[in-house]
PDB file of C-alpha atoms and ligand atoms in Angstrom:
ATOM      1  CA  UNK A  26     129.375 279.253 104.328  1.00  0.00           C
ATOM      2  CA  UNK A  27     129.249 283.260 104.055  1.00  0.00           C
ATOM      3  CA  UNK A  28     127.954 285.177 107.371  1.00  0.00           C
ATOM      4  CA  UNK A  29     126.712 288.700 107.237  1.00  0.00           C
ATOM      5  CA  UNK A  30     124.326 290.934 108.419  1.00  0.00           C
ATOM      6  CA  UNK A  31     120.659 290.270 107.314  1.00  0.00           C
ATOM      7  CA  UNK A  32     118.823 292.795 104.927  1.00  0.00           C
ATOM      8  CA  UNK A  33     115.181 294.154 105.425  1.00  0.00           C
ATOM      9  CA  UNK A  34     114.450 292.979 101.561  1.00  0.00           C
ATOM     10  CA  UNK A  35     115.233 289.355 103.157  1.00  0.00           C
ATOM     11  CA  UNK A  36     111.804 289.465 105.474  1.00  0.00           C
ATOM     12  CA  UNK A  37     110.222 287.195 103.659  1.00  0.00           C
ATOM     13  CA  UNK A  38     112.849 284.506 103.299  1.00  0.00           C
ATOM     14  CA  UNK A  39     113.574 284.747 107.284  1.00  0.00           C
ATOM     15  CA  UNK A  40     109.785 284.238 108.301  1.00  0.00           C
ATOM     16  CA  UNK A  41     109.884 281.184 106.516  1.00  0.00           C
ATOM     17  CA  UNK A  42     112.626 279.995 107.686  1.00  0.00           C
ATOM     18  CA  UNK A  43     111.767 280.545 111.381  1.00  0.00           C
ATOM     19  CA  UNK A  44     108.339 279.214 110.974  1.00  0.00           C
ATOM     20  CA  UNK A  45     109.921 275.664 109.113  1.00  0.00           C
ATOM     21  CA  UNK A  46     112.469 275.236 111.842  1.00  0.00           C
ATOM     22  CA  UNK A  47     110.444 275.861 114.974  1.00  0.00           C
ATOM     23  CA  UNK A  48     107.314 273.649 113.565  1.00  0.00           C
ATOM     24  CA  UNK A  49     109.695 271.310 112.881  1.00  0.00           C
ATOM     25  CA  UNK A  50     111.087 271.213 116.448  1.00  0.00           C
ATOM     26  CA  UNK A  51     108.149 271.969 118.468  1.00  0.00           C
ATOM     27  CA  UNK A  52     105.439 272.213 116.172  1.00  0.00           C
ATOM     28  CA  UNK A  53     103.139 274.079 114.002  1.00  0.00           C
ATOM     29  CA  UNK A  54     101.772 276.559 116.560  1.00  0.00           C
ATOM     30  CA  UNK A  55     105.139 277.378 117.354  1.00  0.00           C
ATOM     31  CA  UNK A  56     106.747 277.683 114.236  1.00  0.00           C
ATOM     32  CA  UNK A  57     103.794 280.611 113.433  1.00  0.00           C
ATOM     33  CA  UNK A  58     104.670 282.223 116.509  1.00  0.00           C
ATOM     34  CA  UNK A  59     108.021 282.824 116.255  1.00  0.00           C
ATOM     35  CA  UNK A  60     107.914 283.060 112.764  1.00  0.00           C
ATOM     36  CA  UNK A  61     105.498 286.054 113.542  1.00  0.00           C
ATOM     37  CA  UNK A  62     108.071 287.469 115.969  1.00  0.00           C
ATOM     38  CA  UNK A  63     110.945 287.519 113.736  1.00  0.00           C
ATOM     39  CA  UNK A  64     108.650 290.078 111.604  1.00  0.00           C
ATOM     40  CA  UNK A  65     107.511 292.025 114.071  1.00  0.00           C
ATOM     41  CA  UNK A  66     111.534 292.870 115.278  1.00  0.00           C
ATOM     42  CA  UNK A  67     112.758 293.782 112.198  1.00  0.00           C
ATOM     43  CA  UNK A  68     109.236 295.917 111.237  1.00  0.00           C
ATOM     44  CA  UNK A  69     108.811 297.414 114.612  1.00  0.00           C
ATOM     45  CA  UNK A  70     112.672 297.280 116.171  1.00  0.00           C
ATOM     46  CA  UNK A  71     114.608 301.235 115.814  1.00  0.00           C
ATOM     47  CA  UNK A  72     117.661 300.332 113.356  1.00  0.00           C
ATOM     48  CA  UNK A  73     120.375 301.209 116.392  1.00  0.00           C
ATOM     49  CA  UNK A  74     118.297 298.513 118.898  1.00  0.00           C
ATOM     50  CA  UNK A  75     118.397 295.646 116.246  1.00  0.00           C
ATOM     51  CA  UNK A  76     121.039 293.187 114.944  1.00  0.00           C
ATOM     52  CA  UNK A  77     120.753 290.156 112.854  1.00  0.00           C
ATOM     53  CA  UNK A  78     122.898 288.055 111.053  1.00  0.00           C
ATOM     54  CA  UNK A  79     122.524 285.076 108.244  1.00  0.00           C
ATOM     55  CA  UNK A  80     124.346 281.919 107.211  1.00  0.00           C
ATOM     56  CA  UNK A  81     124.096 281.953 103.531  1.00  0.00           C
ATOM     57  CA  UNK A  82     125.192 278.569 101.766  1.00  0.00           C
ATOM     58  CA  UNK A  83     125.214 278.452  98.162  1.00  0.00           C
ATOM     59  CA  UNK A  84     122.907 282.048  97.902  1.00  0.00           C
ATOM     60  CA  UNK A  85     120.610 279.944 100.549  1.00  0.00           C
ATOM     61  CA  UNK A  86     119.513 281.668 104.288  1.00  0.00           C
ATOM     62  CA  UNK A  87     119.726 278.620 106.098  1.00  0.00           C
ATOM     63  CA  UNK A  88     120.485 280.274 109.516  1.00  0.00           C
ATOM     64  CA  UNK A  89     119.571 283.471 111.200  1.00  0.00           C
ATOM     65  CA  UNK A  90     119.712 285.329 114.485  1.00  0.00           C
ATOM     66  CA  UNK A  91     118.767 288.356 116.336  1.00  0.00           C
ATOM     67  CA  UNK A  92     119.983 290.592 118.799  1.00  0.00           C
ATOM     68  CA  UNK A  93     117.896 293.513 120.301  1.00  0.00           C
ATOM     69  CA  UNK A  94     118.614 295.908 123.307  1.00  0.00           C
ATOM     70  CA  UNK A  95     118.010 295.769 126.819  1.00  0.00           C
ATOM     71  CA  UNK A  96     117.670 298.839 128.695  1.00  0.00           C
ATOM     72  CA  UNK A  97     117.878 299.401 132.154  1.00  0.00           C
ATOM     73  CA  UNK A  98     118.063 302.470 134.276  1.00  0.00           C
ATOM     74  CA  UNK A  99     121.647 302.611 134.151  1.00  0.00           C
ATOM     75  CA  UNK A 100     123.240 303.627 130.871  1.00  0.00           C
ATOM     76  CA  UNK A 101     124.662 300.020 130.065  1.00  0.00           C
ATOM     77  CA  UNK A 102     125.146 299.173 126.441  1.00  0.00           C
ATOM     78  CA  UNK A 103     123.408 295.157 126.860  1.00  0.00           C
ATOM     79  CA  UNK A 104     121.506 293.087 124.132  1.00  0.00           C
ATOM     80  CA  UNK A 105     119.457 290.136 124.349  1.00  0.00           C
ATOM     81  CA  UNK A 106     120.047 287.409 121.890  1.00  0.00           C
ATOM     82  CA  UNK A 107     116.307 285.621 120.524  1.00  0.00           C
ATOM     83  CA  UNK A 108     115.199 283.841 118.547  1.00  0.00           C
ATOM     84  CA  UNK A 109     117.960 281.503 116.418  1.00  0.00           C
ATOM     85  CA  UNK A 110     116.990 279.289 114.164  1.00  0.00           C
ATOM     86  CA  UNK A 111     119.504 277.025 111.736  1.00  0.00           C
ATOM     87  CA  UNK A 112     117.406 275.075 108.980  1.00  0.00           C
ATOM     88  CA  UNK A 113     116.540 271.312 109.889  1.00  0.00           C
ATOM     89  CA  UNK A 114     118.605 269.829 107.506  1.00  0.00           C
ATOM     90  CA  UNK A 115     122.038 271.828 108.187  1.00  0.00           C
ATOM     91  CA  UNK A 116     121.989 271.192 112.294  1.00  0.00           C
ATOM     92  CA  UNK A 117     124.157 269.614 113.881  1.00  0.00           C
ATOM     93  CA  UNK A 118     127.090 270.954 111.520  1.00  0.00           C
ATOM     94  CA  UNK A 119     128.499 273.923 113.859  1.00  0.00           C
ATOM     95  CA  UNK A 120     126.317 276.585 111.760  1.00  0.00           C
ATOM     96  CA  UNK A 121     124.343 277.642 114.933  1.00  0.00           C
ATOM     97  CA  UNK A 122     127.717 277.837 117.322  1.00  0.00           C
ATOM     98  CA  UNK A 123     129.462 279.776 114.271  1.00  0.00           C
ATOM     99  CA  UNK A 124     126.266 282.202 113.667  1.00  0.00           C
ATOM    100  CA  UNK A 125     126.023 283.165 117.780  1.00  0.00           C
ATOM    101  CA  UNK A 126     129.898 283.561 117.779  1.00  0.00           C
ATOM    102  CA  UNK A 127     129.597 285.901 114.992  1.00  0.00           C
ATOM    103  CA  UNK A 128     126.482 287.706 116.046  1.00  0.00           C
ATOM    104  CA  UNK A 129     128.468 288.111 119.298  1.00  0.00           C
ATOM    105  CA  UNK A 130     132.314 289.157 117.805  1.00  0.00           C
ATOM    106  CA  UNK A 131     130.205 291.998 115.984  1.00  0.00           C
ATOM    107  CA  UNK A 132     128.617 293.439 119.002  1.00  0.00           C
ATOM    108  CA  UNK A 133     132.147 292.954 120.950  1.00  0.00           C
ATOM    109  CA  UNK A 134     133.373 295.758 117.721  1.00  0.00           C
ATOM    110  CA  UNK A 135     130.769 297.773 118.687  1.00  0.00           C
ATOM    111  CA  UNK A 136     130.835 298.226 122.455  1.00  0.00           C
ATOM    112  CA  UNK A 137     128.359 296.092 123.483  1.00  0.00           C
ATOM    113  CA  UNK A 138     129.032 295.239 127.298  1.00  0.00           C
ATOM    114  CA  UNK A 139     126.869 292.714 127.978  1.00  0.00           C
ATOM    115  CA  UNK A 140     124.646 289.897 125.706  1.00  0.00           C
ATOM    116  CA  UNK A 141     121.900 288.032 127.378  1.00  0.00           C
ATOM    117  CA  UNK A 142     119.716 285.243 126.073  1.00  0.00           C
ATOM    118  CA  UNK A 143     116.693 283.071 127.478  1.00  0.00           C
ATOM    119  CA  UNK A 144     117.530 279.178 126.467  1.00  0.00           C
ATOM    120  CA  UNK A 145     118.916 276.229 126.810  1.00  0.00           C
ATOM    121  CA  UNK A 146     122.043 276.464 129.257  1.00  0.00           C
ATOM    122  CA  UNK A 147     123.904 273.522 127.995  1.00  0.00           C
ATOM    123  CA  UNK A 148     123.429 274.568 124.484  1.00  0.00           C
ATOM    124  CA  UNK A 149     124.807 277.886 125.400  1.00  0.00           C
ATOM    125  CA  UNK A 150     127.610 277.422 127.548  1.00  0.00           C
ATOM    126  CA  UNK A 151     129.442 276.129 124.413  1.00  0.00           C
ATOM    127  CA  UNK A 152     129.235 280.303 123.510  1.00  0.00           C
ATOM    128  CA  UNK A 153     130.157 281.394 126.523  1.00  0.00           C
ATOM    129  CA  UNK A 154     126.814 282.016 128.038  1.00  0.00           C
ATOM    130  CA  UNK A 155     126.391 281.379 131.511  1.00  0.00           C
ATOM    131  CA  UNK A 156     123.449 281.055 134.201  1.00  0.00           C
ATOM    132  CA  UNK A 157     122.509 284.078 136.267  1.00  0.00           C
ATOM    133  CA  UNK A 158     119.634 284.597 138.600  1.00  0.00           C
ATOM    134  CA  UNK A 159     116.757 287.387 138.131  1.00  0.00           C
ATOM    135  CA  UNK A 160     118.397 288.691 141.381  1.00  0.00           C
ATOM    136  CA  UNK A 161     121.527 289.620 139.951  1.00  0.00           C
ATOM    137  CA  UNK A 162     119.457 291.478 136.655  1.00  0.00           C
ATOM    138  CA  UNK A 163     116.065 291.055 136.368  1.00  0.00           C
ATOM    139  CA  UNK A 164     114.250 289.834 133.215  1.00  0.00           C
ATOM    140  CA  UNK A 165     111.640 291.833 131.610  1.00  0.00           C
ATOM    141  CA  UNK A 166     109.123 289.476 132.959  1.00  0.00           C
ATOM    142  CA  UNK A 167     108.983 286.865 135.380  1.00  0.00           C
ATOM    143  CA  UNK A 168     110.344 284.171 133.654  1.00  0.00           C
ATOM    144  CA  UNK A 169     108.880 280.510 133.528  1.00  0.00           C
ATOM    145  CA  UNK A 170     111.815 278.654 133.518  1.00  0.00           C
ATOM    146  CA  UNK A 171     114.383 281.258 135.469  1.00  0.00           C
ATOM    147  CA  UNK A 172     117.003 277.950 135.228  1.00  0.00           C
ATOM    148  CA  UNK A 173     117.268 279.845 131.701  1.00  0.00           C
ATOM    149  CA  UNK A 174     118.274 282.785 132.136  1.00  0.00           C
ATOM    150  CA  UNK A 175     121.991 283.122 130.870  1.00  0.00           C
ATOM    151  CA  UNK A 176     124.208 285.993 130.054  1.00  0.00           C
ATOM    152  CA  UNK A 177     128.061 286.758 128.986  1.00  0.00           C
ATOM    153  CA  UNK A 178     129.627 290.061 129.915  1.00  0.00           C
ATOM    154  CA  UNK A 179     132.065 290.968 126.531  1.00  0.00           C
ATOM    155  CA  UNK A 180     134.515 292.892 128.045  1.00  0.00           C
ATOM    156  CA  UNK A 181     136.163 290.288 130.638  1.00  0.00           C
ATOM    157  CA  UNK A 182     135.079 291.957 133.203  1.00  0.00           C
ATOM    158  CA  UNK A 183     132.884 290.431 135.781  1.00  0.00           C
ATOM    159  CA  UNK A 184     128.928 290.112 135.447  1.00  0.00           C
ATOM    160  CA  UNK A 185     127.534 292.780 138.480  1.00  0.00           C
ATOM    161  CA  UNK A 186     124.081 293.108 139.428  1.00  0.00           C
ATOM    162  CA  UNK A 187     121.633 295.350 137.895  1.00  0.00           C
ATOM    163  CA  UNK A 188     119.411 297.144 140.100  1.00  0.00           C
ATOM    164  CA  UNK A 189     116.284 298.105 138.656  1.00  0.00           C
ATOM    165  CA  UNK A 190     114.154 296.895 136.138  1.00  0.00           C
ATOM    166  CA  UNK A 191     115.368 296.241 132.711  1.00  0.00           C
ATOM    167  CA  UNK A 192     113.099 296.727 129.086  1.00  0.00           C
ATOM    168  CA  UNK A 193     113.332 295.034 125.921  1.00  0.00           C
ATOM    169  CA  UNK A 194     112.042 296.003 122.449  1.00  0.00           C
ATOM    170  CA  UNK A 195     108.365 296.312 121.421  1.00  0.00           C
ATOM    171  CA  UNK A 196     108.404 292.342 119.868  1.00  0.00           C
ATOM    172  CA  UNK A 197     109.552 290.762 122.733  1.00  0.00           C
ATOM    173  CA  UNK A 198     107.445 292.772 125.304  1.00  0.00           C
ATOM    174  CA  UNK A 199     104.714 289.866 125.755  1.00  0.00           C
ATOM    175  CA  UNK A 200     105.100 287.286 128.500  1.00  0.00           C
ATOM    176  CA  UNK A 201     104.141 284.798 125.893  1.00  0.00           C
ATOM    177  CA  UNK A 202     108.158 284.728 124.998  1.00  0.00           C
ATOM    178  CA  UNK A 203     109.299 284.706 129.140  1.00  0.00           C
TER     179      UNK A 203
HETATM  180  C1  COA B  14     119.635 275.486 118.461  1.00  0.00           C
HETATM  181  C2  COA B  14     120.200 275.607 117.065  1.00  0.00           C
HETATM  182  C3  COA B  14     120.181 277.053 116.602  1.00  0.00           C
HETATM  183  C4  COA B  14     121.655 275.103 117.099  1.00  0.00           C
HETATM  184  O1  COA B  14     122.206 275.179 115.797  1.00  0.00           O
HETATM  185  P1  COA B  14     123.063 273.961 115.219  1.00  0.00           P
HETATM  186  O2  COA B  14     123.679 274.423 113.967  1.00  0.00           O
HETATM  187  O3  COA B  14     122.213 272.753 115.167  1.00  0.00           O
HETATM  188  O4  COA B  14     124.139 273.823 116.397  1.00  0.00           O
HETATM  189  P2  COA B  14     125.665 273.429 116.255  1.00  0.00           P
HETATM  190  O5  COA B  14     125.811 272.370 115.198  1.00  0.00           O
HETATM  191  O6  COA B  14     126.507 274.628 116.148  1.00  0.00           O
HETATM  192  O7  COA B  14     125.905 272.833 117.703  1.00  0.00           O
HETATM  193  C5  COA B  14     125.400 271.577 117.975  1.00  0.00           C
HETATM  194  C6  COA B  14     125.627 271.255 119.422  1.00  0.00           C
HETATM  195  O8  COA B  14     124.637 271.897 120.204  1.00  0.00           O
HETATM  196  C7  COA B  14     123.797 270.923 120.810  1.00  0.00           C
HETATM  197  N1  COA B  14     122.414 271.409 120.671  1.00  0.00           N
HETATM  198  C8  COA B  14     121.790 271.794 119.561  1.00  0.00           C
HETATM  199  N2  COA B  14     120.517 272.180 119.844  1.00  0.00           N
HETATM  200  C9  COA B  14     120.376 272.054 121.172  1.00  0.00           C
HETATM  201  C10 COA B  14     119.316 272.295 122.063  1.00  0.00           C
HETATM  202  N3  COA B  14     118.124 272.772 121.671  1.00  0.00           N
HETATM  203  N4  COA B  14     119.522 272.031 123.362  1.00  0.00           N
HETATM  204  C11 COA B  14     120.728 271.559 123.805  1.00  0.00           C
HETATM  205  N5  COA B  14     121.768 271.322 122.998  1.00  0.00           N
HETATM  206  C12 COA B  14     121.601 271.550 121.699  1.00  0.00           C
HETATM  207  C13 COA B  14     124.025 269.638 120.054  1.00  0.00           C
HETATM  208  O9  COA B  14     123.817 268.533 120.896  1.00  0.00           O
HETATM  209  C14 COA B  14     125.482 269.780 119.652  1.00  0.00           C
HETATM  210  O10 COA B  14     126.356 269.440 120.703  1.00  0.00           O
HETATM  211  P3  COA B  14     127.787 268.781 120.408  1.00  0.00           P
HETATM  212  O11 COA B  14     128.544 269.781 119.581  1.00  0.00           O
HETATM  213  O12 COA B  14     128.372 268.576 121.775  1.00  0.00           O
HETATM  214  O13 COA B  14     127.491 267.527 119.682  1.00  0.00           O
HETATM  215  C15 COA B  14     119.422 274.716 116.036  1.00  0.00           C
HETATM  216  O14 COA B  14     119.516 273.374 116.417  1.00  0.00           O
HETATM  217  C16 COA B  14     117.979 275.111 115.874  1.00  0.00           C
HETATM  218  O15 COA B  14     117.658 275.959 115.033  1.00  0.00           O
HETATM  219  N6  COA B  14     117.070 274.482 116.655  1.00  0.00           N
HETATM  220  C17 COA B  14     115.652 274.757 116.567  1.00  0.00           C
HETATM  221  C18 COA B  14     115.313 276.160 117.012  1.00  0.00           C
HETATM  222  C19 COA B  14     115.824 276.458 118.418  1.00  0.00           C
HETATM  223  O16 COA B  14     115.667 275.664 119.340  1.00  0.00           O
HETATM  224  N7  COA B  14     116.458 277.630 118.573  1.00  0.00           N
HETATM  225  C20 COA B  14     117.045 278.032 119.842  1.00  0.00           C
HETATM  226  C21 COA B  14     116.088 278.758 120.709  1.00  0.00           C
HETATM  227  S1  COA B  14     115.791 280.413 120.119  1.00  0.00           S
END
């Protein structure tokens, strides 16, 4: 399996294969919607906010995942990783833990402090997330299940509160996603 950073001309191929993996897990309305956001972040998303990556297996996407930025008031360099998707047929196989740890080693090279993501905490804690509370840094919206809220700092330093509120990228800035 070959990882790497996604390319624009690969749109296409990425919608699909969000929109497959998310109706197959929680069904059809779901798959379209986050299918729909994967397009919108790499159409709408500045080039320096965005990252993605792919798992390519024999010339085939079959997992992908994006990072965009999270600004707050303070000048901290933090990104928030949504959505991830590995295709139904090659879960369960370490592709998803070895796509995140990737995504993440990446934005460690580049001076990223701080990654945050909006999930499953079990899931995550295998990458090194953990749970935080919208005390400590806020979300950009209230969040329906807060229990979710997870972040990893990537310098070993300690995870400090944020005052303020925090912003994410045009895609994500609909309470539909929180
Ligand atoms: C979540 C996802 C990206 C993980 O990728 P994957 O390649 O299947 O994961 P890996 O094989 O690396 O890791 C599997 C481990 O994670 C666990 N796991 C996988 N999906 C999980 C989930 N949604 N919740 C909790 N644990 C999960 C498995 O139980 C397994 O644990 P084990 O190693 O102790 O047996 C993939 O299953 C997927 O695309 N799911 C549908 C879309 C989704 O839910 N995306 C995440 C939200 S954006």
């Amino acid at each position: 399996m070959k990882l790497s950073s996604y390319r624009q001309s690969d749109a296409t191929t990425i919608n699909l294969l969000f929109k497959r993996v998310f109706s197959d897990s929680e069904g059809p309305a779901e798959g379209a919607l986050i299918g729909n956001l994967v397009l919108e972040l790499i159409e709408t998303t500045q080039p320096e906010d965005i990252f993605g990556f792919v798992a390519i297996e024999q010339t085939i996407i079959v997992g992908c995942i994006f990072f965009t930025r999270l600004s707050f008031m303070t000048p901290i360099d933090a990104f928030i990783l949504s959505p991830v998707a590995v295709h139904t047929s090659y879960q369960g196989q370490g592709v998803g833990q070895k796509l995140i740890n990737f995504g993440i080693d990446t934005l460690r090279k580049k001076g990223v402090k701080l990654v945050f993501t909006y999930g499953d905490p079990g899931f995550y804690a295998k990458v090194g997330f953990r749970q935080i509370t919208e005390d400590v840094v806020k979300a950009p919206f209230k969040l329906t299940h807060p229990e979710g809220w997870l972040c990893q700092s990537l310098d070993d330093t300690e995870i400090e509160a944020i005052p303020g509120n925090v912003n994410c990228v045009k895609a994500l800035n609909n309470p539909r996603y929180w």
